[in-house]
Short mmCIF file of C-alpha atoms in Angstrom, two decimals:
data_model
loop_
_atom_site.label_atom_id
_atom_site.label_comp_id
_atom_site.label_asym_id
_atom_site.label_seq_id
_atom_site.Cartn_x
_atom_site.Cartn_y
_atom_site.Cartn_z
CA MET A 1 -0.74 -136.24 57.98
CA LEU A 2 -4.10 -135.46 56.41
CA GLY A 3 -3.52 -136.06 52.72
CA GLY A 4 -0.75 -137.36 50.51
CA SER A 5 -1.08 -135.18 47.42
CA LEU A 6 1.84 -133.97 45.33
CA TYR A 7 2.20 -130.73 47.27
CA GLN A 8 1.86 -132.49 50.63
CA VAL A 9 4.88 -134.67 49.87
CA TYR A 10 7.09 -131.85 51.18
CA ALA A 11 5.58 -132.05 54.68
CA ILE A 12 5.60 -135.85 54.75
CA LYS A 13 9.26 -135.99 53.77
CA GLU A 14 10.15 -133.25 56.25
CA ALA A 15 8.47 -135.10 59.12
CA VAL A 16 10.31 -138.32 58.24
CA LYS A 17 13.57 -136.36 58.00
CA MET A 18 12.90 -134.93 61.47
CA GLY A 19 12.71 -138.49 62.80
CA TYR A 20 8.97 -138.93 63.27
CA TYR A 21 6.84 -141.96 62.49
CA VAL A 22 4.49 -140.67 59.82
CA ILE A 23 0.99 -141.91 59.03
CA THR A 24 -1.00 -140.54 56.10
CA CYS A 25 -4.69 -140.81 55.33
CA ASP A 26 -7.01 -139.75 52.53
CA TYR A 27 -9.39 -141.46 50.11
CA LEU A 28 -6.85 -141.62 47.24
CA PRO A 29 -4.47 -144.57 47.76
CA ASN A 30 -2.40 -143.67 44.68
CA ASN A 31 -1.50 -140.21 45.95
CA PRO A 32 2.31 -139.89 45.80
CA GLY A 33 2.84 -138.89 49.42
CA HIS A 34 1.79 -142.23 50.83
CA GLN A 35 4.92 -143.96 49.54
CA TYR A 36 7.04 -141.76 51.83
CA ALA A 37 4.97 -142.42 54.96
CA HIS A 38 5.36 -145.37 57.31
CA GLU A 39 1.64 -146.20 57.14
CA TYR A 40 -1.36 -145.19 55.04
CA TYR A 41 -5.09 -145.47 55.76
CA ASN A 42 -7.93 -144.98 53.27
CA VAL A 43 -9.93 -142.43 55.26
CA SER A 44 -11.25 -139.16 53.84
CA THR A 45 -9.59 -136.10 55.35
CA THR A 46 -12.97 -134.33 55.52
CA ASP A 47 -14.63 -137.11 57.53
CA LYS A 48 -13.97 -135.70 61.00
CA GLU A 49 -15.40 -138.65 62.95
CA ALA A 50 -13.56 -141.27 60.90
CA VAL A 51 -10.26 -139.42 61.25
CA TYR A 52 -10.90 -139.02 64.98
CA GLU A 53 -11.50 -142.75 65.42
CA LEU A 54 -8.35 -143.54 63.41
CA ALA A 55 -6.19 -141.07 65.33
CA LYS A 56 -7.53 -142.32 68.67
CA ARG A 57 -6.88 -145.95 67.75
CA LEU A 58 -3.35 -145.18 66.54
CA GLN A 59 -2.62 -142.97 69.58
CA VAL A 60 -1.02 -140.26 67.45
CA ASP A 61 0.90 -137.34 68.94
CA GLY A 62 -0.16 -134.72 66.40
CA VAL A 63 -2.26 -134.09 63.31
CA VAL A 64 -1.16 -131.93 60.36
CA ALA A 65 -3.41 -130.55 57.61
CA TYR A 66 -0.64 -129.24 55.39
CA ALA A 67 -1.70 -126.91 52.55
CA SER A 68 -5.28 -128.20 52.73
CA ASP A 69 -8.29 -125.97 53.42
CA PRO A 70 -10.80 -128.84 53.64
CA ALA A 71 -8.66 -130.79 56.11
CA ALA A 72 -7.88 -127.89 58.47
CA PRO A 73 -11.16 -128.13 60.45
CA THR A 74 -10.76 -131.90 60.67
CA ALA A 75 -7.30 -131.53 62.21
CA ALA A 76 -8.56 -129.01 64.78
CA TYR A 77 -11.62 -131.14 65.62
CA VAL A 78 -9.59 -134.30 66.14
CA CYS A 79 -6.86 -132.60 68.14
CA GLU A 80 -9.35 -130.81 70.38
CA LYS A 81 -11.13 -134.10 71.17
CA LEU A 82 -7.84 -135.90 71.83
CA GLY A 83 -6.24 -133.09 73.83
CA LEU A 84 -3.49 -132.59 71.25
CA PRO A 85 -1.95 -129.21 70.30
CA THR A 86 -4.34 -127.13 68.20
CA SER A 87 -6.13 -123.85 67.78
CA PRO A 88 -9.84 -123.91 68.73
CA TYR A 89 -11.98 -125.95 66.35
CA THR A 90 -14.70 -123.27 66.27
CA SER A 91 -12.10 -120.66 65.23
CA VAL A 92 -10.61 -122.85 62.49
CA GLU A 93 -14.13 -123.54 61.22
CA ILE A 94 -14.81 -119.79 61.01
CA LEU A 95 -11.59 -119.28 59.05
CA SER A 96 -12.43 -122.19 56.73
CA GLN A 97 -15.93 -121.11 55.65
CA LYS A 98 -16.26 -117.83 53.79
CA ASP A 99 -19.72 -116.90 55.02
CA LEU A 100 -18.78 -117.51 58.66
CA PHE A 101 -15.57 -115.53 58.17
CA ARG A 102 -17.30 -112.57 56.51
CA ARG A 103 -19.87 -112.47 59.31
CA TYR A 104 -17.13 -112.60 61.94
CA LEU A 105 -15.22 -109.78 60.24
CA ALA A 106 -18.33 -107.62 60.09
CA GLU A 107 -19.29 -108.30 63.71
CA HIS A 108 -15.79 -107.41 64.91
CA ASN A 109 -15.45 -104.18 62.91
CA PHE A 110 -12.98 -105.33 60.27
CA ASN A 111 -13.35 -104.07 56.71
CA VAL A 112 -15.55 -106.46 54.73
CA PRO A 113 -17.22 -106.12 51.32
CA LYS A 114 -21.02 -106.01 51.32
CA TYR A 115 -22.20 -109.61 50.96
CA VAL A 116 -25.12 -111.98 51.23
CA GLY A 117 -25.25 -115.70 51.85
CA CYS A 118 -27.60 -118.19 50.21
CA SER A 119 -28.00 -121.83 49.24
CA SER A 120 -30.15 -121.77 46.08
CA TYR A 121 -30.72 -119.86 42.85
CA THR A 122 -34.14 -118.66 44.05
CA GLU A 123 -32.64 -117.28 47.23
CA ALA A 124 -29.73 -115.72 45.34
CA LEU A 125 -32.09 -114.02 42.86
CA GLU A 126 -33.82 -112.27 45.73
CA GLN A 127 -30.68 -111.47 47.74
CA ILE A 128 -28.66 -110.04 44.87
CA LYS A 129 -31.07 -107.10 44.71
CA ASN A 130 -29.30 -105.80 47.82
CA LEU A 131 -25.91 -105.64 46.07
CA THR A 132 -24.30 -103.51 43.37
CA LEU A 133 -22.84 -105.32 40.36
CA PRO A 134 -20.27 -106.61 39.63
CA VAL A 135 -20.24 -109.24 42.35
CA MET A 136 -18.18 -112.34 43.11
CA ILE A 137 -20.04 -115.62 43.62
CA LYS A 138 -18.15 -118.14 45.73
CA PRO A 139 -18.67 -121.51 47.42
CA VAL A 140 -18.15 -120.98 51.14
CA ASP A 141 -15.70 -123.87 51.40
CA SER A 142 -13.62 -124.13 48.22
CA SER A 143 -10.07 -123.06 47.47
CA GLY A 144 -7.97 -122.40 44.39
CA SER A 145 -10.70 -120.23 42.78
CA LYS A 146 -12.79 -123.36 42.16
CA GLY A 147 -16.45 -122.52 41.63
CA ILE A 148 -15.79 -118.78 41.81
CA ASN A 149 -17.19 -116.46 39.16
CA LYS A 150 -17.45 -112.72 38.59
CA LEU A 151 -21.02 -111.75 37.73
CA THR A 152 -21.62 -108.61 35.68
CA ASN A 153 -25.13 -109.44 34.43
CA VAL A 154 -27.97 -111.09 36.35
CA ASP A 155 -28.57 -113.35 33.34
CA GLN A 156 -25.39 -115.21 34.42
CA LEU A 157 -26.69 -115.85 37.92
CA LYS A 158 -28.27 -119.30 37.51
CA ASP A 159 -25.20 -120.83 35.86
CA PHE A 160 -22.83 -119.27 38.39
CA ILE A 161 -24.92 -120.38 41.38
CA GLU A 162 -25.01 -123.95 40.08
CA ASP A 163 -21.24 -123.87 39.48
CA ALA A 164 -20.56 -122.59 43.01
CA LEU A 165 -22.89 -125.13 44.65
CA SER A 166 -21.21 -127.96 42.72
CA TYR A 167 -17.95 -127.18 44.54
CA SER A 168 -19.43 -126.67 48.01
CA ARG A 169 -19.53 -129.57 50.46
CA GLU A 170 -21.78 -127.47 52.72
CA LYS A 171 -23.98 -126.43 49.74
CA ARG A 172 -23.73 -122.78 50.72
CA ILE A 173 -22.43 -119.80 48.77
CA ILE A 174 -21.70 -116.13 49.31
CA ILE A 175 -22.23 -113.27 46.90
CA GLU A 176 -20.09 -110.23 47.61
CA GLU A 177 -19.50 -106.92 45.91
CA PHE A 178 -16.36 -106.80 43.80
CA ILE A 179 -13.47 -104.82 45.32
CA GLU A 180 -11.55 -102.63 42.90
CA LYS A 181 -8.01 -103.18 44.11
CA ASP A 182 -5.24 -100.60 44.36
CA GLY A 183 -2.01 -102.33 43.38
CA TYR A 184 -1.42 -106.06 43.74
CA GLN A 185 -3.51 -108.52 45.65
CA ILE A 186 -1.50 -109.54 48.72
CA SER A 187 -0.72 -113.22 49.20
CA GLY A 188 1.61 -115.29 51.34
CA ASP A 189 2.08 -117.29 54.52
CA ALA A 190 2.33 -116.29 58.18
CA PHE A 191 2.97 -118.02 61.50
CA SER A 192 1.90 -117.34 65.07
CA VAL A 193 3.44 -118.66 68.29
CA ASP A 194 1.08 -118.87 71.27
CA GLY A 195 -1.25 -116.46 69.52
CA ILE A 196 1.41 -113.88 68.62
CA LEU A 197 2.16 -113.17 64.96
CA LYS A 198 5.89 -113.89 64.68
CA PHE A 199 6.57 -114.34 60.98
CA HIS A 200 5.15 -113.57 57.57
CA CYS A 201 6.34 -113.43 53.99
CA PHE A 202 3.88 -111.61 51.74
CA GLY A 203 4.09 -111.34 47.98
CA ASN A 204 2.04 -110.15 45.05
CA GLU A 205 -0.53 -112.20 43.13
CA TYR A 206 -0.52 -111.90 39.38
CA TYR A 207 -3.11 -112.74 36.74
CA SER A 208 -3.57 -113.07 33.00
CA SER A 209 -6.26 -111.62 30.74
CA SER A 210 -5.71 -114.53 28.33
CA VAL A 211 -7.50 -117.11 30.49
CA VAL A 212 -11.26 -117.56 30.98
CA LYS A 213 -11.25 -116.35 34.58
CA ASP A 214 -8.88 -113.39 34.65
CA PHE A 215 -9.40 -113.09 38.43
CA ALA A 216 -7.95 -116.58 39.05
CA PRO A 217 -4.28 -116.08 40.02
CA LEU A 218 -1.58 -117.80 38.01
CA GLY A 219 1.02 -117.24 40.68
CA GLU A 220 2.66 -115.01 43.24
CA CYS A 221 5.93 -113.11 43.16
CA TRP A 222 8.26 -111.80 45.85
CA PRO A 223 9.33 -109.46 47.40
CA PHE A 224 6.29 -107.34 48.24
CA GLN A 225 5.99 -104.43 45.83
CA MET A 226 3.62 -102.07 47.68
CA LYS A 227 4.14 -99.47 50.42
CA PRO A 228 5.43 -100.89 53.74
CA GLU A 229 2.65 -99.06 55.61
CA ILE A 230 0.20 -101.52 54.05
CA ILE A 231 2.03 -104.42 55.66
CA THR A 232 2.03 -102.64 59.01
CA GLU A 233 -1.76 -102.24 58.83
CA LEU A 234 -2.19 -105.85 57.68
CA GLU A 235 -0.04 -107.08 60.58
CA LYS A 236 -2.29 -105.25 63.06
CA ASP A 237 -5.46 -106.68 61.53
CA ILE A 238 -4.07 -110.23 61.45
CA GLN A 239 -2.86 -109.97 65.04
CA ARG A 240 -6.27 -108.73 66.19
CA LEU A 241 -7.96 -111.63 64.38
CA ILE A 242 -5.52 -114.16 65.84
CA SER A 243 -6.06 -112.78 69.35
CA GLU A 244 -9.85 -112.60 69.17
CA LEU A 245 -10.09 -116.10 67.69
CA LYS A 246 -7.68 -117.39 70.36
CA MET A 247 -5.45 -119.03 67.79
CA GLY A 248 -2.34 -120.80 69.06
CA THR A 249 0.87 -121.86 67.33
CA THR A 250 0.06 -122.40 63.69
CA ALA A 251 0.62 -121.41 60.06
CA TYR A 252 -1.73 -119.27 58.00
CA ASN A 253 -2.30 -118.61 54.32
CA VAL A 254 -3.22 -114.95 53.84
CA GLU A 255 -5.08 -113.20 51.01
CA ALA A 256 -5.76 -109.46 51.27
CA ILE A 257 -6.64 -106.50 49.05
CA LEU A 258 -6.11 -102.79 49.37
CA GLY A 259 -9.22 -101.28 47.80
CA LYS A 260 -9.21 -98.14 45.69
CA ASN A 261 -11.32 -96.73 48.52
CA GLY A 262 -8.21 -96.89 50.71
CA LYS A 263 -9.53 -99.74 52.90
CA LEU A 264 -7.59 -102.93 53.54
CA TYR A 265 -9.61 -106.15 53.33
CA ILE A 266 -8.53 -109.56 54.61
CA LEU A 267 -10.13 -111.99 52.15
CA GLU A 268 -8.70 -115.18 53.63
CA LEU A 269 -6.83 -116.21 56.75
CA GLY A 270 -6.66 -119.93 56.16
CA ALA A 271 -5.49 -121.94 59.16
CA ARG A 272 -2.95 -123.87 57.10
CA SER A 273 0.11 -123.36 54.90
CA GLY A 274 -0.36 -122.09 51.35
CA GLY A 275 -0.37 -124.37 48.37
CA SER A 276 1.40 -123.72 45.06
CA LEU A 277 4.79 -124.19 46.75
CA ILE A 278 4.48 -120.96 48.76
CA PRO A 279 6.29 -122.44 51.82
CA GLN A 280 9.11 -123.67 49.58
CA ILE A 281 9.61 -120.24 47.99
CA THR A 282 9.34 -118.65 51.42
CA GLU A 283 12.29 -120.77 52.54
CA LEU A 284 14.32 -119.86 49.44
CA ALA A 285 13.60 -116.16 49.95
CA THR A 286 13.92 -115.90 53.74
CA GLY A 287 15.73 -119.02 54.95
CA VAL A 288 12.76 -119.86 57.21
CA ASN A 289 11.60 -123.48 56.89
CA MET A 290 7.87 -123.09 57.45
CA VAL A 291 7.21 -126.81 56.95
CA LYS A 292 9.42 -127.67 59.92
CA TYR A 293 7.53 -125.25 62.16
CA VAL A 294 4.16 -126.60 61.05
CA ILE A 295 5.23 -130.08 62.15
CA LYS A 296 6.73 -128.84 65.43
CA ALA A 297 3.55 -126.89 66.17
CA ALA A 298 1.38 -129.99 65.63
CA LEU A 299 3.49 -131.85 68.19
CA GLY A 300 3.48 -129.02 70.75
CA GLU A 301 7.20 -128.39 70.39
CA ASP A 302 8.81 -125.01 71.02
CA CYS A 303 8.59 -122.74 67.97
CA SER A 304 9.68 -119.54 69.69
CA GLU A 305 12.90 -119.24 67.67
CA ILE A 306 11.01 -118.37 64.47
CA GLU A 307 11.48 -114.71 63.64
CA MET A 308 10.99 -112.25 60.81
CA SER A 309 13.47 -112.44 57.98
CA PRO A 310 13.17 -110.20 54.91
CA ALA A 311 12.77 -111.73 51.47
CA ARG A 312 16.04 -111.65 49.54
CA GLY A 313 16.25 -111.87 45.77
CA TYR A 314 13.37 -112.13 43.32
CA TRP A 315 11.13 -115.19 43.14
CA SER A 316 7.82 -116.40 41.78
CA ASN A 317 5.71 -119.47 41.36
CA TYR A 318 3.72 -120.13 38.20
CA MET A 319 0.72 -122.39 37.71
CA LEU A 320 1.30 -124.49 34.61
CA HIS A 321 -1.88 -124.53 32.53
CA SER A 322 -3.25 -125.11 29.07
CA LYS A 323 -5.33 -122.67 27.07
CA GLN A 324 -7.03 -125.52 25.27
CA THR A 325 -8.64 -128.82 26.16
CA GLY A 326 -7.04 -131.97 24.80
CA ARG A 327 -4.35 -134.57 25.45
CA PHE A 328 -1.09 -133.45 26.98
CA LYS A 329 2.02 -134.13 24.92
CA GLU A 330 4.90 -132.27 26.58
CA ILE A 331 6.18 -129.12 28.28
CA SER A 332 9.01 -127.24 26.62
CA PHE A 333 10.96 -124.33 28.05
CA ASP A 334 12.95 -121.58 26.42
CA GLU A 335 16.61 -122.61 26.76
CA ASN A 336 17.83 -119.46 28.53
CA PHE A 337 14.76 -119.44 30.78
CA ALA A 338 15.42 -123.04 31.82
CA LYS A 339 19.05 -122.23 32.53
CA ASN A 340 18.66 -118.90 34.32
CA ASN A 341 15.20 -118.85 35.88
CA LEU A 342 13.79 -122.34 36.39
CA VAL A 343 14.46 -123.69 39.88
CA ASP A 344 11.92 -126.53 39.97
CA CYS A 345 9.03 -127.95 37.97
CA VAL A 346 6.58 -129.94 40.10
CA THR A 347 4.05 -131.97 38.14
CA GLU A 348 2.51 -135.43 37.90
CA LEU A 349 1.48 -134.91 34.28
CA LYS A 350 2.23 -137.71 31.83
CA SER A 351 2.06 -137.76 28.05
CA GLY A 352 -1.44 -138.68 26.95
CA ASP A 353 -3.19 -137.31 30.04
CA ASN A 354 -6.40 -135.39 29.41
CA VAL A 355 -6.19 -131.68 30.28
CA HIS A 356 -8.81 -128.96 30.38
CA ALA A 357 -8.44 -125.34 29.31
CA PHE A 358 -7.58 -123.36 32.46
CA ARG A 359 -10.48 -122.16 34.62
CA ASP A 360 -9.07 -122.47 38.15
CA ALA A 361 -6.47 -124.33 40.21
CA GLY A 362 -8.33 -127.57 39.53
CA ASP A 363 -7.05 -127.35 35.95
CA ALA A 364 -3.45 -126.67 36.96
CA LEU A 365 -0.93 -129.03 35.39
CA GLY A 366 1.82 -128.33 37.91
CA THR A 367 3.79 -125.50 39.45
CA LEU A 368 7.10 -123.86 38.66
CA ILE A 369 9.49 -122.20 41.11
CA LEU A 370 11.33 -119.37 39.36
CA LYS A 371 14.17 -117.03 40.32
CA TYR A 372 15.28 -113.75 38.76
CA SER A 373 18.27 -111.41 38.84
CA SER A 374 16.20 -108.24 39.14
CA LYS A 375 12.68 -106.88 39.59
CA GLU A 376 12.68 -105.83 35.93
CA GLU A 377 13.52 -109.35 34.76
CA MET A 378 10.88 -110.84 37.08
CA PHE A 379 8.04 -108.75 35.73
CA ASN A 380 9.20 -109.11 32.14
CA VAL A 381 9.06 -112.90 32.45
CA ILE A 382 5.74 -112.89 34.33
CA GLU A 383 4.10 -110.63 31.76
CA ASN A 384 5.43 -112.70 28.84
CA MET A 385 5.34 -116.22 30.22
CA ASP A 386 3.98 -117.67 26.97
CA GLN A 387 7.34 -116.88 25.36
CA PHE A 388 9.19 -119.04 27.87
CA VAL A 389 6.84 -121.91 28.78
CA HIS A 390 5.05 -123.99 26.13
CA ILE A 391 2.36 -126.54 26.96
CA ILE A 392 1.99 -128.75 23.90
CA ILE A 393 -1.40 -130.41 23.41
CA ASP A 394 -2.37 -133.01 20.82
#
């Protein structure tokens, strides 16, 4: 298991429950997941060669990069070298780096926003002349909106390039024209078996104008609220990508947008499960335990019984965050909200911890799983979350 963070605990516990001997590794020995594993090693999940040497020495039967973009290429690299079940390393690398992915989409006639790649402010200043503002500036290898900014004035460029580069391990960024979306941004998880898309559960991302980066999602809600024809088109595009990249049996985290120009754009097809408790809500909504299938896939076990199941009920996750920087004191919930809507609150936050005003997922204080009795209630709560959830800062 590559990583033992709070959200990876679910996969570690599931693997132990399934009867496997579980070994975790990352460079953070105090991560909570390690206490549930049988062994832990202090090896960075992004150090492919070190993880390979560890896995070879331990003679492991499978490698899982659960809910981790940075670790997904490592898992594929190690498994390919050891002859363990995996999708091709080159394909996972394409899916894990935004510039490689955009180039692949363009070369294979998928819809893709106009973009340029660069690695410095000087280069960006020249390249941006080829684009129409506004544009999105992104590290090629970050997740959770970290290092991403929306540029509306070239005067912002230097600061945004430096911010993006600070989050990029590869020290590369992309600049792409902003897509005006029609309806919700599409988000959720999917699963393929032997290269065939067998399951997905897509929801709707939601945002808030009250935070610094109003394009950084605060959560997703289910079920999908747009026309079913959009899903049909998205299924075809995902299947074509999976086939052309020769992907195998694996989970995906999907981000897509229907533009106001009528075109559907796949923004991300991460070769790993989604974070923010997406697999856990998927199970509550559909009954499909995605974590179990991720583990079975890593071990080469038969996953053919997974099948589509519609989302039932109304669900959302919500990224706990503060609007101010300071010391955390406590979280309080509206009484009726806690009784009727709150399913789980997942956080490591302790009183006295330093918190930063929300900019991206790196400032998240935890995640809520919420349920609702109706679509109307769901959107009422989402649009008025400050009435129900209070982050108290000293």
